[in-house]
JSON list of C-alpha atoms and ligand atoms in Angstrom, two decimals:
[
{"chain": "A", "resi": 1, "resn": "MET", "atom": "CA", "xyz": [0.01, -0.01, 0.04]},
{"chain": "A", "resi": 2, "resn": "GLN", "atom": "CA", "xyz": [2.80, 2.35, -0.87]},
{"chain": "A", "resi": 3, "resn": "ASN", "atom": "CA", "xyz": [0.52, 4.59, -2.99]},
{"chain": "A", "resi": 4, "resn": "LEU", "atom": "CA", "xyz": [-1.88, 5.15, -0.06]},
{"chain": "A", "resi": 5, "resn": "ARG", "atom": "CA", "xyz": [-1.90, 8.83, 0.67]},
{"chain": "A", "resi": 6, "resn": "THR", "atom": "CA", "xyz": [-1.33, 9.66, 4.42]},
{"chain": "A", "resi": 7, "resn": "TRP", "atom": "CA", "xyz": [-1.00, 12.97, 6.25]},
{"chain": "A", "resi": 8, "resn": "THR", "atom": "CA", "xyz": [0.76, 12.47, 9.59]},
{"chain": "A", "resi": 9, "resn": "ARG", "atom": "CA", "xyz": [0.34, 14.96, 12.44]},
{"chain": "A", "resi": 10, "resn": "SER", "atom": "CA", "xyz": [-2.77, 16.11, 10.70]},
{"chain": "A", "resi": 11, "resn": "PRO", "atom": "CA", "xyz": [-4.44, 19.04, 12.59]},
{"chain": "A", "resi": 12, "resn": "LEU", "atom": "CA", "xyz": [-7.87, 17.58, 11.80]},
{"chain": "A", "resi": 13, "resn": "ALA", "atom": "CA", "xyz": [-6.96, 14.15, 13.11]},
{"chain": "A", "resi": 14, "resn": "PHE", "atom": "CA", "xyz": [-5.47, 15.80, 16.07]},
{"chain": "A", "resi": 15, "resn": "ILE", "atom": "CA", "xyz": [-8.74, 17.54, 16.96]},
{"chain": "A", "resi": 16, "resn": "ALA", "atom": "CA", "xyz": [-10.70, 14.24, 16.37]},
{"chain": "A", "resi": 17, "resn": "ARG", "atom": "CA", "xyz": [-8.15, 12.46, 18.71]},
{"chain": "A", "resi": 18, "resn": "ARG", "atom": "CA", "xyz": [-8.82, 15.02, 21.42]},
{"chain": "A", "resi": 19, "resn": "VAL", "atom": "CA", "xyz": [-12.60, 14.83, 20.96]},
{"chain": "A", "resi": 20, "resn": "LEU", "atom": "CA", "xyz": [-12.51, 11.00, 21.05]},
{"chain": "A", "resi": 21, "resn": "LYS", "atom": "CA", "xyz": [-9.89, 10.89, 23.80]},
{"chain": "A", "resi": 22, "resn": "ALA", "atom": "CA", "xyz": [-8.10, 8.34, 21.61]},
{"chain": "A", "resi": 23, "resn": "GLN", "atom": "CA", "xyz": [-4.41, 7.46, 21.62]},
{"chain": "A", "resi": 24, "resn": "ARG", "atom": "CA", "xyz": [-4.25, 7.29, 17.80]},
{"chain": "A", "resi": 25, "resn": "VAL", "atom": "CA", "xyz": [-6.69, 8.43, 15.16]},
{"chain": "A", "resi": 26, "resn": "ALA", "atom": "CA", "xyz": [-6.95, 7.80, 11.41]},
{"chain": "A", "resi": 27, "resn": "MET", "atom": "CA", "xyz": [-9.57, 9.83, 9.58]},
{"chain": "A", "resi": 28, "resn": "VAL", "atom": "CA", "xyz": [-10.26, 9.75, 5.89]},
{"chain": "A", "resi": 29, "resn": "ILE", "atom": "CA", "xyz": [-11.12, 13.00, 4.10]},
{"chain": "A", "resi": 30, "resn": "GLY", "atom": "CA", "xyz": [-11.40, 12.60, 0.35]},
{"chain": "A", "resi": 31, "resn": "GLN", "atom": "CA", "xyz": [-8.53, 10.31, -0.67]},
{"chain": "A", "resi": 32, "resn": "THR", "atom": "CA", "xyz": [-6.18, 11.10, 2.18]},
{"chain": "A", "resi": 33, "resn": "VAL", "atom": "CA", "xyz": [-5.87, 9.27, 5.47]},
{"chain": "A", "resi": 34, "resn": "HIS", "atom": "CA", "xyz": [-5.17, 11.85, 8.13]},
{"chain": "A", "resi": 35, "resn": "LEU", "atom": "CA", "xyz": [-3.20, 10.51, 11.13]},
{"chain": "A", "resi": 36, "resn": "SER", "atom": "CA", "xyz": [-2.64, 11.62, 14.66]},
{"chain": "A", "resi": 37, "resn": "GLY", "atom": "CA", "xyz": [-0.72, 9.73, 17.28]},
{"chain": "A", "resi": 38, "resn": "ALA", "atom": "CA", "xyz": [0.66, 7.24, 14.81]},
{"chain": "A", "resi": 39, "resn": "THR", "atom": "CA", "xyz": [3.40, 7.32, 12.11]},
{"chain": "A", "resi": 40, "resn": "ARG", "atom": "CA", "xyz": [2.69, 6.19, 8.51]},
{"chain": "A", "resi": 41, "resn": "GLU", "atom": "CA", "xyz": [4.77, 3.02, 9.25]},
{"chain": "A", "resi": 42, "resn": "GLN", "atom": "CA", "xyz": [2.71, 2.21, 12.36]},
{"chain": "A", "resi": 43, "resn": "PHE", "atom": "CA", "xyz": [-0.44, 2.68, 10.40]},
{"chain": "A", "resi": 44, "resn": "LEU", "atom": "CA", "xyz": [0.59, 0.54, 7.40]},
{"chain": "A", "resi": 45, "resn": "ALA", "atom": "CA", "xyz": [1.87, -2.20, 9.71]},
{"chain": "A", "resi": 46, "resn": "ASP", "atom": "CA", "xyz": [-1.72, -2.77, 10.95]},
{"chain": "A", "resi": 47, "resn": "ALA", "atom": "CA", "xyz": [-3.54, -4.68, 8.25]},
{"chain": "A", "resi": 48, "resn": "GLU", "atom": "CA", "xyz": [-6.91, -4.40, 9.86]},
{"chain": "A", "resi": 49, "resn": "TRP", "atom": "CA", "xyz": [-6.61, -0.69, 10.41]},
{"chain": "A", "resi": 50, "resn": "VAL", "atom": "CA", "xyz": [-5.53, -0.14, 6.78]},
{"chain": "A", "resi": 51, "resn": "ALA", "atom": "CA", "xyz": [-8.41, -2.25, 5.49]},
{"chain": "A", "resi": 52, "resn": "HIS", "atom": "CA", "xyz": [-10.80, -0.19, 7.58]},
{"chain": "A", "resi": 53, "resn": "GLU", "atom": "CA", "xyz": [-9.62, 3.09, 6.18]},
{"chain": "A", "resi": 54, "resn": "GLN", "atom": "CA", "xyz": [-9.61, 1.68, 2.68]},
{"chain": "A", "resi": 55, "resn": "VAL", "atom": "CA", "xyz": [-13.30, 1.09, 2.96]},
{"chain": "A", "resi": 56, "resn": "HIS", "atom": "CA", "xyz": [-13.73, 4.73, 3.73]},
{"chain": "A", "resi": 57, "resn": "LEU", "atom": "CA", "xyz": [-11.60, 5.69, 0.78]},
{"chain": "A", "resi": 58, "resn": "ARG", "atom": "CA", "xyz": [-13.84, 3.57, -1.37]},
{"chain": "A", "resi": 59, "resn": "GLN", "atom": "CA", "xyz": [-16.93, 5.19, 0.14]},
{"chain": "A", "resi": 60, "resn": "TYR", "atom": "CA", "xyz": [-15.66, 8.68, -0.69]},
{"chain": "A", "resi": 61, "resn": "LYS", "atom": "CA", "xyz": [-14.95, 7.48, -4.29]},
{"chain": "A", "resi": 62, "resn": "GLU", "atom": "CA", "xyz": [-18.47, 6.06, -4.63]},
{"chain": "A", "resi": 63, "resn": "PHE", "atom": "CA", "xyz": [-20.34, 9.07, -3.34]},
{"chain": "A", "resi": 64, "resn": "GLY", "atom": "CA", "xyz": [-18.02, 11.98, -3.93]},
{"chain": "A", "resi": 65, "resn": "LEU", "atom": "CA", "xyz": [-16.30, 14.05, -1.25]},
{"chain": "A", "resi": 66, "resn": "LEU", "atom": "CA", "xyz": [-19.08, 16.39, -0.06]},
{"chain": "A", "resi": 67, "resn": "PRO", "atom": "CA", "xyz": [-21.96, 13.99, -0.61]},
{"chain": "A", "resi": 68, "resn": "PHE", "atom": "CA", "xyz": [-20.24, 11.32, 1.37]},
{"chain": "A", "resi": 69, "resn": "LEU", "atom": "CA", "xyz": [-19.12, 13.68, 4.12]},
{"chain": "A", "resi": 70, "resn": "TRP", "atom": "CA", "xyz": [-22.76, 14.85, 4.37]},
{"chain": "A", "resi": 71, "resn": "LYS", "atom": "CA", "xyz": [-24.18, 11.34, 4.44]},
{"chain": "A", "resi": 72, "resn": "TYR", "atom": "CA", "xyz": [-21.64, 10.21, 6.91]},
{"chain": "A", "resi": 73, "resn": "LEU", "atom": "CA", "xyz": [-22.41, 13.20, 9.32]},
{"chain": "A", "resi": 74, "resn": "VAL", "atom": "CA", "xyz": [-26.15, 12.70, 9.01]},
{"chain": "A", "resi": 75, "resn": "GLU", "atom": "CA", "xyz": [-25.80, 9.03, 9.76]},
{"chain": "A", "resi": 76, "resn": "SER", "atom": "CA", "xyz": [-23.58, 9.75, 12.75]},
{"chain": "A", "resi": 77, "resn": "ALA", "atom": "CA", "xyz": [-25.93, 12.32, 14.11]},
{"chain": "A", "resi": 78, "resn": "ARG", "atom": "CA", "xyz": [-28.83, 9.84, 13.70]},
{"chain": "A", "resi": 79, "resn": "VAL", "atom": "CA", "xyz": [-27.36, 6.67, 15.06]},
{"chain": "A", "resi": 80, "resn": "GLY", "atom": "CA", "xyz": [-24.00, 7.61, 16.63]},
{"chain": "A", "resi": 81, "resn": "TYR", "atom": "CA", "xyz": [-20.50, 6.61, 15.53]},
{"chain": "A", "resi": 82, "resn": "TYR", "atom": "CA", "xyz": [-20.57, 2.97, 16.36]},
{"chain": "A", "resi": 83, "resn": "GLN", "atom": "CA", "xyz": [-23.86, 2.12, 14.60]},
{"chain": "A", "resi": 84, "resn": "ASN", "atom": "CA", "xyz": [-23.08, 4.35, 11.65]},
{"chain": "A", "resi": 85, "resn": "LYS", "atom": "CA", "xyz": [-23.59, 2.12, 8.63]},
{"chain": "A", "resi": 86, "resn": "TYR", "atom": "CA", "xyz": [-20.46, 3.36, 6.99]},
{"chain": "A", "resi": 87, "resn": "GLU", "atom": "CA", "xyz": [-18.38, 2.47, 10.14]},
{"chain": "A", "resi": 88, "resn": "VAL", "atom": "CA", "xyz": [-20.19, -0.99, 10.30]},
{"chain": "A", "resi": 89, "resn": "GLU", "atom": "CA", "xyz": [-19.27, -1.69, 6.72]},
{"chain": "A", "resi": 90, "resn": "ALA", "atom": "CA", "xyz": [-15.60, -0.68, 7.37]},
{"chain": "A", "resi": 91, "resn": "ARG", "atom": "CA", "xyz": [-15.39, -2.79, 10.49]},
{"chain": "A", "resi": 92, "resn": "GLU", "atom": "CA", "xyz": [-16.80, -5.84, 8.94]},
{"chain": "A", "resi": 93, "resn": "GLU", "atom": "CA", "xyz": [-14.80, -5.61, 5.75]},
{"chain": "A", "resi": 94, "resn": "ALA", "atom": "CA", "xyz": [-11.50, -5.11, 7.79]},
{"chain": "A", "resi": 95, "resn": "ARG", "atom": "CA", "xyz": [-12.35, -8.19, 9.83]},
{"chain": "A", "resi": 96, "resn": "ARG", "atom": "CA", "xyz": [-12.92, -10.22, 6.65]},
{"chain": "A", "resi": 97, "resn": "VAL", "atom": "CA", "xyz": [-9.65, -9.01, 5.08]},
{"chain": "A", "resi": 98, "resn": "VAL", "atom": "CA", "xyz": [-7.67, -9.93, 8.16]},
{"chain": "A", "resi": 99, "resn": "LEU", "atom": "CA", "xyz": [-9.28, -13.32, 8.51]},
{"chain": "A", "resi": 100, "resn": "ALA", "atom": "CA", "xyz": [-8.73, -14.15, 4.78]},
{"chain": "A", "resi": 101, "resn": "ASP", "atom": "CA", "xyz": [-5.05, -13.19, 4.98]},
{"chain": "A", "resi": 102, "resn": "PRO", "atom": "CA", "xyz": [-3.01, -16.34, 4.99]},
{"chain": "A", "resi": 103, "resn": "ASN", "atom": "CA", "xyz": [-0.20, -14.54, 6.76]},
{"chain": "A", "resi": 104, "resn": "HIS", "atom": "CA", "xyz": [-2.50, -13.51, 9.48]},
{"chain": "A", "resi": 105, "resn": "VAL", "atom": "CA", "xyz": [-1.48, -15.18, 12.66]},
{"chain": "A", "resi": 106, "resn": "LEU", "atom": "CA", "xyz": [-4.44, -16.63, 14.40]},
{"chain": "A", "resi": 107, "resn": "ARG", "atom": "CA", "xyz": [-3.69, -17.05, 18.03]},
{"chain": "A", "resi": 108, "resn": "PRO", "atom": "CA", "xyz": [-4.42, -20.57, 19.16]},
{"chain": "A", "resi": 109, "resn": "LEU", "atom": "CA", "xyz": [-7.02, -20.84, 21.87]},
{"chain": "A", "resi": 110, "resn": "PRO", "atom": "CA", "xyz": [-5.58, -21.46, 25.33]},
{"chain": "A", "resi": 111, "resn": "ARG", "atom": "CA", "xyz": [-5.55, -25.15, 26.20]},
{"chain": "A", "resi": 112, "resn": "HIS", "atom": "CA", "xyz": [-8.36, -24.99, 28.74]},
{"chain": "A", "resi": 113, "resn": "ALA", "atom": "CA", "xyz": [-10.52, -23.37, 26.09]},
{"chain": "A", "resi": 114, "resn": "GLN", "atom": "CA", "xyz": [-10.09, -26.13, 23.51]},
{"chain": "A", "resi": 115, "resn": "SER", "atom": "CA", "xyz": [-12.63, -28.92, 23.33]},
{"chain": "B", "resi": 201, "resn": "ZN", "atom": "ZN1", "xyz": [-14.14, 4.18, 10.31]}
]
């Protein structure tokens, strides 16, 4: 994902990080992933995180910058961040990508949890 456009120490991501009281934030605006609290390398090393933001990049492409931003904000105001259908789609897709990756290391269950 070398061609993925990132903006580290983004002021917008910094504000979002403060509001969300999060350690690290990635926030897509248009076709750029704005980062705060994480370097580009840290972001790219996290396959699930990258896959999640790639869904948002695709959503922006599908709807266009302002229409998507508007839909996203309306949806967030209506049902909140977690239930926001664009977030649900990104979470589910990121999960699928990680589980489908043959290099993904699935931690074995602890002995006592195995049947
Ligand atoms: Zn998201």
